[in-house]
Amino acid sequence: MTLVERDIRRVRGLEIGDQAFVVAALERPGHQAAAESGDKNAQFELAISLLSKAAAQDERTEAIHWLQKAAEQDHPDALYALGSIYLKGKYIKKDILRAVVYYDKSAELGNSNALEMLGVLYYQGNEIKRNFNKSLLYFKKAASLGNVNAYNYLGIMYMLGYGTGIDKKEGFDQFMMAAKKRNKDGEYNTGRNYEYGNGVDVNKEKAKHWYNLAAQKGHPDAKKHLIQLNRSY
């Protein structure tokens, strides 16, 4: 498996209990009443708040109820959250096809994370039929909305020729886009391409620079390559 192709195989989804959502929910006065009155944002916030502390099944059931209520009103994050719940089988029976339906709807509403997940799922082809063309399209759309991970995934696809012809220069440019946005996988791949001359001239010093940035963020392979380069040069 080349580059960080393994990373594209790792299913990523919303981590229910994301503190940014929890704080927003807990600090909003009367969010329970607002949710009951039909405020979709309050419904979403209440759901995430409940899931963050849900120990009992009835709390989880209530949380999913509020997510579904918000999703019925086309709340993109609620749709994305439901897709992630069904994808992981967390709090509810796993259902990949239903997850895709929720991700599709969220993506239509401009949620870049949903677009990214659809790209990953069509790339993997584990539960739904693999389709590199669709995967590439979803990653492009996600990148156009500023999704940093999507740049890295596009780099992989151009480098490997998945859904497109092999274009190492374009692959390198996509990795660089991710790297400039401080994505550790993008930094690692940029360093790797500078080290081996994929889509760019070999430049060991630049390779060290990008490996170092990725290593500082905890990328294990970047640390290994940085050590090897420092020993050799």
PDB file of C-alpha atoms in Angstrom:
ATOM      1  CA  MET A   1       0.000   0.000   0.000  1.00  0.00           C
ATOM      2  CA  THR A   2       1.636   3.231  -1.147  1.00  0.00           C
ATOM      3  CA  LEU A   3       1.756   6.713   0.295  1.00  0.00           C
ATOM      4  CA  VAL A   4      -1.009   6.960   2.883  1.00  0.00           C
ATOM      5  CA  GLU A   5      -3.459   4.825   0.937  1.00  0.00           C
ATOM      6  CA  ARG A   6      -4.143   3.024   4.185  1.00  0.00           C
ATOM      7  CA  ASP A   7      -5.513   6.289   5.608  1.00  0.00           C
ATOM      8  CA  ILE A   8      -8.162   6.497   2.917  1.00  0.00           C
ATOM      9  CA  ARG A   9      -9.299   3.033   3.972  1.00  0.00           C
ATOM     10  CA  ARG A  10      -9.832   4.129   7.559  1.00  0.00           C
ATOM     11  CA  VAL A  11     -13.457   5.043   7.956  1.00  0.00           C
ATOM     12  CA  ARG A  12     -13.785   8.481   9.416  1.00  0.00           C
ATOM     13  CA  GLY A  13     -17.005   9.809  10.863  1.00  0.00           C
ATOM     14  CA  LEU A  14     -18.399  12.233  13.358  1.00  0.00           C
ATOM     15  CA  GLU A  15     -17.216  11.427  16.850  1.00  0.00           C
ATOM     16  CA  ILE A  16     -20.443  11.792  18.755  1.00  0.00           C
ATOM     17  CA  GLY A  17     -19.779  13.998  21.746  1.00  0.00           C
ATOM     18  CA  ASP A  18     -17.609  16.478  19.858  1.00  0.00           C
ATOM     19  CA  GLN A  19     -16.894  19.086  22.529  1.00  0.00           C
ATOM     20  CA  ALA A  20     -17.563  22.008  20.198  1.00  0.00           C
ATOM     21  CA  PHE A  21     -21.152  20.788  19.795  1.00  0.00           C
ATOM     22  CA  VAL A  22     -21.550  19.848  23.433  1.00  0.00           C
ATOM     23  CA  VAL A  23     -20.503  23.265  24.707  1.00  0.00           C
ATOM     24  CA  ALA A  24     -22.842  24.976  22.264  1.00  0.00           C
ATOM     25  CA  ALA A  25     -25.718  22.828  23.462  1.00  0.00           C
ATOM     26  CA  LEU A  26     -25.062  23.122  27.171  1.00  0.00           C
ATOM     27  CA  GLU A  27     -24.609  26.881  27.062  1.00  0.00           C
ATOM     28  CA  ARG A  28     -27.764  27.578  25.092  1.00  0.00           C
ATOM     29  CA  PRO A  29     -30.584  28.604  27.486  1.00  0.00           C
ATOM     30  CA  GLY A  30     -33.822  26.731  27.038  1.00  0.00           C
ATOM     31  CA  HIS A  31     -32.565  24.461  24.268  1.00  0.00           C
ATOM     32  CA  GLN A  32     -34.923  21.698  25.437  1.00  0.00           C
ATOM     33  CA  ALA A  33     -37.931  23.973  25.048  1.00  0.00           C
ATOM     34  CA  ALA A  34     -36.625  25.321  21.747  1.00  0.00           C
ATOM     35  CA  ALA A  35     -36.153  21.783  20.438  1.00  0.00           C
ATOM     36  CA  GLU A  36     -39.685  20.865  21.418  1.00  0.00           C
ATOM     37  CA  SER A  37     -40.976  23.952  19.629  1.00  0.00           C
ATOM     38  CA  GLY A  38     -39.335  22.793  16.388  1.00  0.00           C
ATOM     39  CA  ASP A  39     -36.023  24.692  16.324  1.00  0.00           C
ATOM     40  CA  LYS A  40     -33.810  22.387  14.265  1.00  0.00           C
ATOM     41  CA  ASN A  41     -30.579  23.847  15.617  1.00  0.00           C
ATOM     42  CA  ALA A  42     -31.762  23.298  19.176  1.00  0.00           C
ATOM     43  CA  GLN A  43     -32.819  19.766  18.267  1.00  0.00           C
ATOM     44  CA  PHE A  44     -29.362  19.014  16.921  1.00  0.00           C
ATOM     45  CA  GLU A  45     -27.595  20.586  19.891  1.00  0.00           C
ATOM     46  CA  LEU A  46     -29.810  18.716  22.358  1.00  0.00           C
ATOM     47  CA  ALA A  47     -29.116  15.428  20.570  1.00  0.00           C
ATOM     48  CA  ILE A  48     -25.351  15.897  20.671  1.00  0.00           C
ATOM     49  CA  SER A  49     -25.526  16.960  24.299  1.00  0.00           C
ATOM     50  CA  LEU A  50     -27.479  13.830  25.189  1.00  0.00           C
ATOM     51  CA  LEU A  51     -25.136  11.557  23.249  1.00  0.00           C
ATOM     52  CA  SER A  52     -22.093  13.054  24.931  1.00  0.00           C
ATOM     53  CA  LYS A  53     -23.266  11.804  28.303  1.00  0.00           C
ATOM     54  CA  ALA A  54     -25.641   9.008  27.299  1.00  0.00           C
ATOM     55  CA  ALA A  55     -25.129   6.028  29.585  1.00  0.00           C
ATOM     56  CA  ALA A  56     -28.625   4.600  29.395  1.00  0.00           C
ATOM     57  CA  GLN A  57     -30.375   3.313  26.292  1.00  0.00           C
ATOM     58  CA  ASP A  58     -33.328   5.647  26.776  1.00  0.00           C
ATOM     59  CA  GLU A  59     -30.985   8.674  26.579  1.00  0.00           C
ATOM     60  CA  ARG A  60     -29.493   7.367  23.349  1.00  0.00           C
ATOM     61  CA  THR A  61     -32.948   6.728  21.938  1.00  0.00           C
ATOM     62  CA  GLU A  62     -34.005  10.274  22.826  1.00  0.00           C
ATOM     63  CA  ALA A  63     -30.841  11.687  21.250  1.00  0.00           C
ATOM     64  CA  ILE A  64     -31.407   9.840  17.992  1.00  0.00           C
ATOM     65  CA  HIS A  65     -35.044  11.020  18.067  1.00  0.00           C
ATOM     66  CA  TRP A  66     -33.881  14.651  18.143  1.00  0.00           C
ATOM     67  CA  LEU A  67     -31.299  14.036  15.427  1.00  0.00           C
ATOM     68  CA  GLN A  68     -34.030  12.602  13.229  1.00  0.00           C
ATOM     69  CA  LYS A  69     -36.266  15.583  13.961  1.00  0.00           C
ATOM     70  CA  ALA A  70     -33.495  17.978  12.934  1.00  0.00           C
ATOM     71  CA  ALA A  71     -32.692  15.866   9.875  1.00  0.00           C
ATOM     72  CA  GLU A  72     -36.325  16.026   8.776  1.00  0.00           C
ATOM     73  CA  GLN A  73     -35.794  19.780   8.584  1.00  0.00           C
ATOM     74  CA  ASP A  74     -32.653  19.342   6.468  1.00  0.00           C
ATOM     75  CA  HIS A  75     -30.122  20.144   9.178  1.00  0.00           C
ATOM     76  CA  PRO A  76     -26.859  19.145   7.405  1.00  0.00           C
ATOM     77  CA  ASP A  77     -24.928  18.292  10.570  1.00  0.00           C
ATOM     78  CA  ALA A  78     -27.778  16.189  11.929  1.00  0.00           C
ATOM     79  CA  LEU A  79     -27.926  14.271   8.662  1.00  0.00           C
ATOM     80  CA  TYR A  80     -24.163  13.783   8.798  1.00  0.00           C
ATOM     81  CA  ALA A  81     -24.335  12.636  12.429  1.00  0.00           C
ATOM     82  CA  LEU A  82     -27.031  10.085  11.619  1.00  0.00           C
ATOM     83  CA  GLY A  83     -24.970   8.828   8.700  1.00  0.00           C
ATOM     84  CA  SER A  84     -22.008   8.342  11.030  1.00  0.00           C
ATOM     85  CA  ILE A  85     -24.125   6.574  13.641  1.00  0.00           C
ATOM     86  CA  TYR A  86     -25.513   4.131  11.086  1.00  0.00           C
ATOM     87  CA  LEU A  87     -22.079   3.668   9.516  1.00  0.00           C
ATOM     88  CA  LYS A  88     -20.459   2.749  12.820  1.00  0.00           C
ATOM     89  CA  GLY A  89     -23.402   0.893  14.300  1.00  0.00           C
ATOM     90  CA  LYS A  90     -23.043   3.093  17.359  1.00  0.00           C
ATOM     91  CA  TYR A  91     -26.193   3.342  19.504  1.00  0.00           C
ATOM     92  CA  ILE A  92     -28.172   1.709  16.714  1.00  0.00           C
ATOM     93  CA  LYS A  93     -27.976  -1.268  14.335  1.00  0.00           C
ATOM     94  CA  LYS A  94     -25.359  -0.769  11.634  1.00  0.00           C
ATOM     95  CA  ASP A  95     -26.855   0.035   8.245  1.00  0.00           C
ATOM     96  CA  ILE A  96     -24.405   1.129   5.550  1.00  0.00           C
ATOM     97  CA  LEU A  97     -27.015   1.863   2.915  1.00  0.00           C
ATOM     98  CA  ARG A  98     -28.965   4.089   5.292  1.00  0.00           C
ATOM     99  CA  ALA A  99     -25.710   5.813   6.222  1.00  0.00           C
ATOM    100  CA  VAL A 100     -25.105   6.579   2.554  1.00  0.00           C
ATOM    101  CA  VAL A 101     -28.616   8.012   2.210  1.00  0.00           C
ATOM    102  CA  TYR A 102     -28.001  10.398   5.118  1.00  0.00           C
ATOM    103  CA  TYR A 103     -24.547  11.331   3.833  1.00  0.00           C
ATOM    104  CA  ASP A 104     -25.982  11.986   0.367  1.00  0.00           C
ATOM    105  CA  LYS A 105     -28.600  14.345   1.755  1.00  0.00           C
ATOM    106  CA  SER A 106     -26.060  16.125   3.949  1.00  0.00           C
ATOM    107  CA  ALA A 107     -23.697  16.439   0.992  1.00  0.00           C
ATOM    108  CA  GLU A 108     -26.451  17.957  -1.141  1.00  0.00           C
ATOM    109  CA  LEU A 109     -26.784  20.618   1.546  1.00  0.00           C
ATOM    110  CA  GLY A 110     -23.085  21.445   1.311  1.00  0.00           C
ATOM    111  CA  ASN A 111     -21.602  19.465   4.206  1.00  0.00           C
ATOM    112  CA  SER A 112     -17.986  18.869   3.194  1.00  0.00           C
ATOM    113  CA  ASN A 113     -17.501  16.111   5.777  1.00  0.00           C
ATOM    114  CA  ALA A 114     -20.349  14.140   4.228  1.00  0.00           C
ATOM    115  CA  LEU A 115     -18.780  14.599   0.797  1.00  0.00           C
ATOM    116  CA  GLU A 116     -15.474  13.360   2.194  1.00  0.00           C
ATOM    117  CA  MET A 117     -17.113  10.282   3.728  1.00  0.00           C
ATOM    118  CA  LEU A 118     -18.875   9.414   0.482  1.00  0.00           C
ATOM    119  CA  GLY A 119     -15.534   9.678  -1.282  1.00  0.00           C
ATOM    120  CA  VAL A 120     -13.991   7.303   1.251  1.00  0.00           C
ATOM    121  CA  LEU A 121     -16.850   4.789   1.064  1.00  0.00           C
ATOM    122  CA  TYR A 122     -16.808   4.637  -2.736  1.00  0.00           C
ATOM    123  CA  TYR A 123     -13.026   4.329  -2.649  1.00  0.00           C
ATOM    124  CA  GLN A 124     -13.116   1.449  -0.192  1.00  0.00           C
ATOM    125  CA  GLY A 125     -15.871  -0.524  -1.859  1.00  0.00           C
ATOM    126  CA  ASN A 126     -16.361  -2.664   1.237  1.00  0.00           C
ATOM    127  CA  GLU A 127     -20.070  -2.256   1.864  1.00  0.00           C
ATOM    128  CA  ILE A 128     -21.064  -0.466  -1.333  1.00  0.00           C
ATOM    129  CA  LYS A 129     -19.770  -1.048  -4.842  1.00  0.00           C
ATOM    130  CA  ARG A 130     -16.377   0.547  -5.390  1.00  0.00           C
ATOM    131  CA  ASN A 131     -16.479   3.445  -7.793  1.00  0.00           C
ATOM    132  CA  PHE A 132     -13.310   5.500  -8.176  1.00  0.00           C
ATOM    133  CA  ASN A 133     -15.012   7.975 -10.494  1.00  0.00           C
ATOM    134  CA  LYS A 134     -17.603   8.820  -7.850  1.00  0.00           C
ATOM    135  CA  SER A 135     -14.954   8.872  -5.169  1.00  0.00           C
ATOM    136  CA  LEU A 136     -12.882  11.368  -7.124  1.00  0.00           C
ATOM    137  CA  LEU A 137     -15.927  13.552  -7.763  1.00  0.00           C
ATOM    138  CA  TYR A 138     -16.887  13.653  -4.081  1.00  0.00           C
ATOM    139  CA  PHE A 139     -13.340  14.476  -3.007  1.00  0.00           C
ATOM    140  CA  LYS A 140     -13.200  17.301  -5.555  1.00  0.00           C
ATOM    141  CA  LYS A 141     -16.460  18.729  -4.252  1.00  0.00           C
ATOM    142  CA  ALA A 142     -15.288  18.432  -0.652  1.00  0.00           C
ATOM    143  CA  ALA A 143     -11.997  20.145  -1.503  1.00  0.00           C
ATOM    144  CA  SER A 144     -13.857  22.974  -3.236  1.00  0.00           C
ATOM    145  CA  LEU A 145     -15.593  23.593   0.101  1.00  0.00           C
ATOM    146  CA  GLY A 146     -12.280  23.723   1.932  1.00  0.00           C
ATOM    147  CA  ASN A 147     -12.160  20.172   3.295  1.00  0.00           C
ATOM    148  CA  VAL A 148      -8.454  19.704   4.040  1.00  0.00           C
ATOM    149  CA  ASN A 149      -8.529  15.893   4.120  1.00  0.00           C
ATOM    150  CA  ALA A 150     -10.012  15.888   0.627  1.00  0.00           C
ATOM    151  CA  TYR A 151      -6.877  17.506  -0.810  1.00  0.00           C
ATOM    152  CA  ASN A 152      -4.805  14.670   0.574  1.00  0.00           C
ATOM    153  CA  TYR A 153      -7.176  12.031  -0.764  1.00  0.00           C
ATOM    154  CA  LEU A 154      -7.092  13.683  -4.192  1.00  0.00           C
ATOM    155  CA  GLY A 155      -3.309  13.546  -4.070  1.00  0.00           C
ATOM    156  CA  ILE A 156      -3.477   9.806  -3.518  1.00  0.00           C
ATOM    157  CA  MET A 157      -5.922   9.283  -6.364  1.00  0.00           C
ATOM    158  CA  TYR A 158      -3.908  11.309  -8.875  1.00  0.00           C
ATOM    159  CA  MET A 159      -0.690   9.581  -7.835  1.00  0.00           C
ATOM    160  CA  LEU A 160      -2.232   6.126  -8.228  1.00  0.00           C
ATOM    161  CA  GLY A 161      -4.460   6.910 -11.220  1.00  0.00           C
ATOM    162  CA  TYR A 162      -7.711   6.002  -9.479  1.00  0.00           C
ATOM    163  CA  GLY A 163     -10.708   7.511 -11.262  1.00  0.00           C
ATOM    164  CA  THR A 164      -8.335   9.480 -13.473  1.00  0.00           C
ATOM    165  CA  GLY A 165      -5.092   9.078 -15.369  1.00  0.00           C
ATOM    166  CA  ILE A 166      -1.901   9.017 -13.343  1.00  0.00           C
ATOM    167  CA  ASP A 167      -0.799  12.610 -12.886  1.00  0.00           C
ATOM    168  CA  LYS A 168       2.002  12.849 -10.339  1.00  0.00           C
ATOM    169  CA  LYS A 169       2.376  16.594 -10.737  1.00  0.00           C
ATOM    170  CA  GLU A 170      -1.289  17.136  -9.924  1.00  0.00           C
ATOM    171  CA  GLY A 171      -1.003  14.613  -7.100  1.00  0.00           C
ATOM    172  CA  PHE A 172       1.918  16.531  -5.643  1.00  0.00           C
ATOM    173  CA  ASP A 173       0.024  19.815  -5.951  1.00  0.00           C
ATOM    174  CA  GLN A 174      -2.928  18.354  -4.042  1.00  0.00           C
ATOM    175  CA  PHE A 175      -0.648  17.087  -1.275  1.00  0.00           C
ATOM    176  CA  MET A 176       0.930  20.513  -1.089  1.00  0.00           C
ATOM    177  CA  MET A 177      -2.510  22.105  -0.737  1.00  0.00           C
ATOM    178  CA  ALA A 178      -3.188  19.841   2.239  1.00  0.00           C
ATOM    179  CA  ALA A 179       0.278  20.477   3.669  1.00  0.00           C
ATOM    180  CA  LYS A 180      -0.113  24.245   3.463  1.00  0.00           C
ATOM    181  CA  LYS A 181      -3.295  23.877   5.492  1.00  0.00           C
ATOM    182  CA  ARG A 182      -1.292  22.013   8.148  1.00  0.00           C
ATOM    183  CA  ASN A 183      -2.739  18.569   7.446  1.00  0.00           C
ATOM    184  CA  LYS A 184      -0.196  16.112   8.818  1.00  0.00           C
ATOM    185  CA  ASP A 185      -0.834  13.492   6.115  1.00  0.00           C
ATOM    186  CA  GLY A 186      -0.431  16.163   3.469  1.00  0.00           C
ATOM    187  CA  GLU A 187       2.816  17.268   5.098  1.00  0.00           C
ATOM    188  CA  TYR A 188       4.061  13.693   5.241  1.00  0.00           C
ATOM    189  CA  ASN A 189       3.174  12.991   1.611  1.00  0.00           C
ATOM    190  CA  THR A 190       4.734  16.250   0.474  1.00  0.00           C
ATOM    191  CA  GLY A 191       7.918  15.269   2.282  1.00  0.00           C
ATOM    192  CA  ARG A 192       7.819  11.795   0.768  1.00  0.00           C
ATOM    193  CA  ASN A 193       7.445  13.157  -2.732  1.00  0.00           C
ATOM    194  CA  TYR A 194      10.334  15.554  -2.237  1.00  0.00           C
ATOM    195  CA  GLU A 195      12.423  12.662  -0.941  1.00  0.00           C
ATOM    196  CA  TYR A 196      11.699  10.348  -3.884  1.00  0.00           C
ATOM    197  CA  GLY A 197      10.979  12.848  -6.657  1.00  0.00           C
ATOM    198  CA  ASN A 198       7.334  12.003  -7.339  1.00  0.00           C
ATOM    199  CA  GLY A 199       5.750  14.877  -9.243  1.00  0.00           C
ATOM    200  CA  VAL A 200       8.569  17.202  -8.179  1.00  0.00           C
ATOM    201  CA  ASP A 201      12.358  17.318  -8.254  1.00  0.00           C
ATOM    202  CA  VAL A 202      14.146  15.517  -5.426  1.00  0.00           C
ATOM    203  CA  ASN A 203      14.956  17.894  -2.594  1.00  0.00           C
ATOM    204  CA  LYS A 204      16.103  16.269   0.635  1.00  0.00           C
ATOM    205  CA  GLU A 205      16.078  19.493   2.627  1.00  0.00           C
ATOM    206  CA  LYS A 206      12.484  20.232   1.703  1.00  0.00           C
ATOM    207  CA  ALA A 207      11.635  16.615   2.474  1.00  0.00           C
ATOM    208  CA  LYS A 208      13.095  17.085   5.969  1.00  0.00           C
ATOM    209  CA  HIS A 209      11.125  20.294   6.414  1.00  0.00           C
ATOM    210  CA  TRP A 210       7.780  18.667   5.680  1.00  0.00           C
ATOM    211  CA  TYR A 211       8.581  15.466   7.559  1.00  0.00           C
ATOM    212  CA  ASN A 212       9.484  17.570  10.568  1.00  0.00           C
ATOM    213  CA  LEU A 213       6.172  19.414  10.491  1.00  0.00           C
ATOM    214  CA  ALA A 214       4.233  16.146  10.216  1.00  0.00           C
ATOM    215  CA  ALA A 215       6.357  14.538  12.940  1.00  0.00           C
ATOM    216  CA  GLN A 216       5.582  17.429  15.290  1.00  0.00           C
ATOM    217  CA  LYS A 217       1.910  16.558  14.852  1.00  0.00           C
ATOM    218  CA  GLY A 218       2.578  12.938  15.785  1.00  0.00           C
ATOM    219  CA  HIS A 219       2.761  11.303  12.343  1.00  0.00           C
ATOM    220  CA  PRO A 220       4.727   8.072  13.046  1.00  0.00           C
ATOM    221  CA  ASP A 221       5.983   7.460   9.493  1.00  0.00           C
ATOM    222  CA  ALA A 222       7.184  11.049   9.224  1.00  0.00           C
ATOM    223  CA  LYS A 223       9.298  10.547  12.345  1.00  0.00           C
ATOM    224  CA  LYS A 224      10.873   7.412  10.849  1.00  0.00           C
ATOM    225  CA  HIS A 225      11.691   9.070   7.533  1.00  0.00           C
ATOM    226  CA  LEU A 226      13.071  12.137   9.267  1.00  0.00           C
ATOM    227  CA  ILE A 227      15.416  10.015  11.354  1.00  0.00           C
ATOM    228  CA  GLN A 228      16.597   8.106   8.269  1.00  0.00           C
ATOM    229  CA  LEU A 229      17.211  11.306   6.303  1.00  0.00           C
ATOM    230  CA  ASN A 230      19.110  12.911   9.170  1.00  0.00           C
ATOM    231  CA  ARG A 231      21.336   9.854   9.357  1.00  0.00           C
ATOM    232  CA  SER A 232      22.017   9.867   5.623  1.00  0.00           C
ATOM    233  CA  TYR A 233      22.377  13.596   4.956  1.00  0.00           C
TER     234      TYR A 233
END
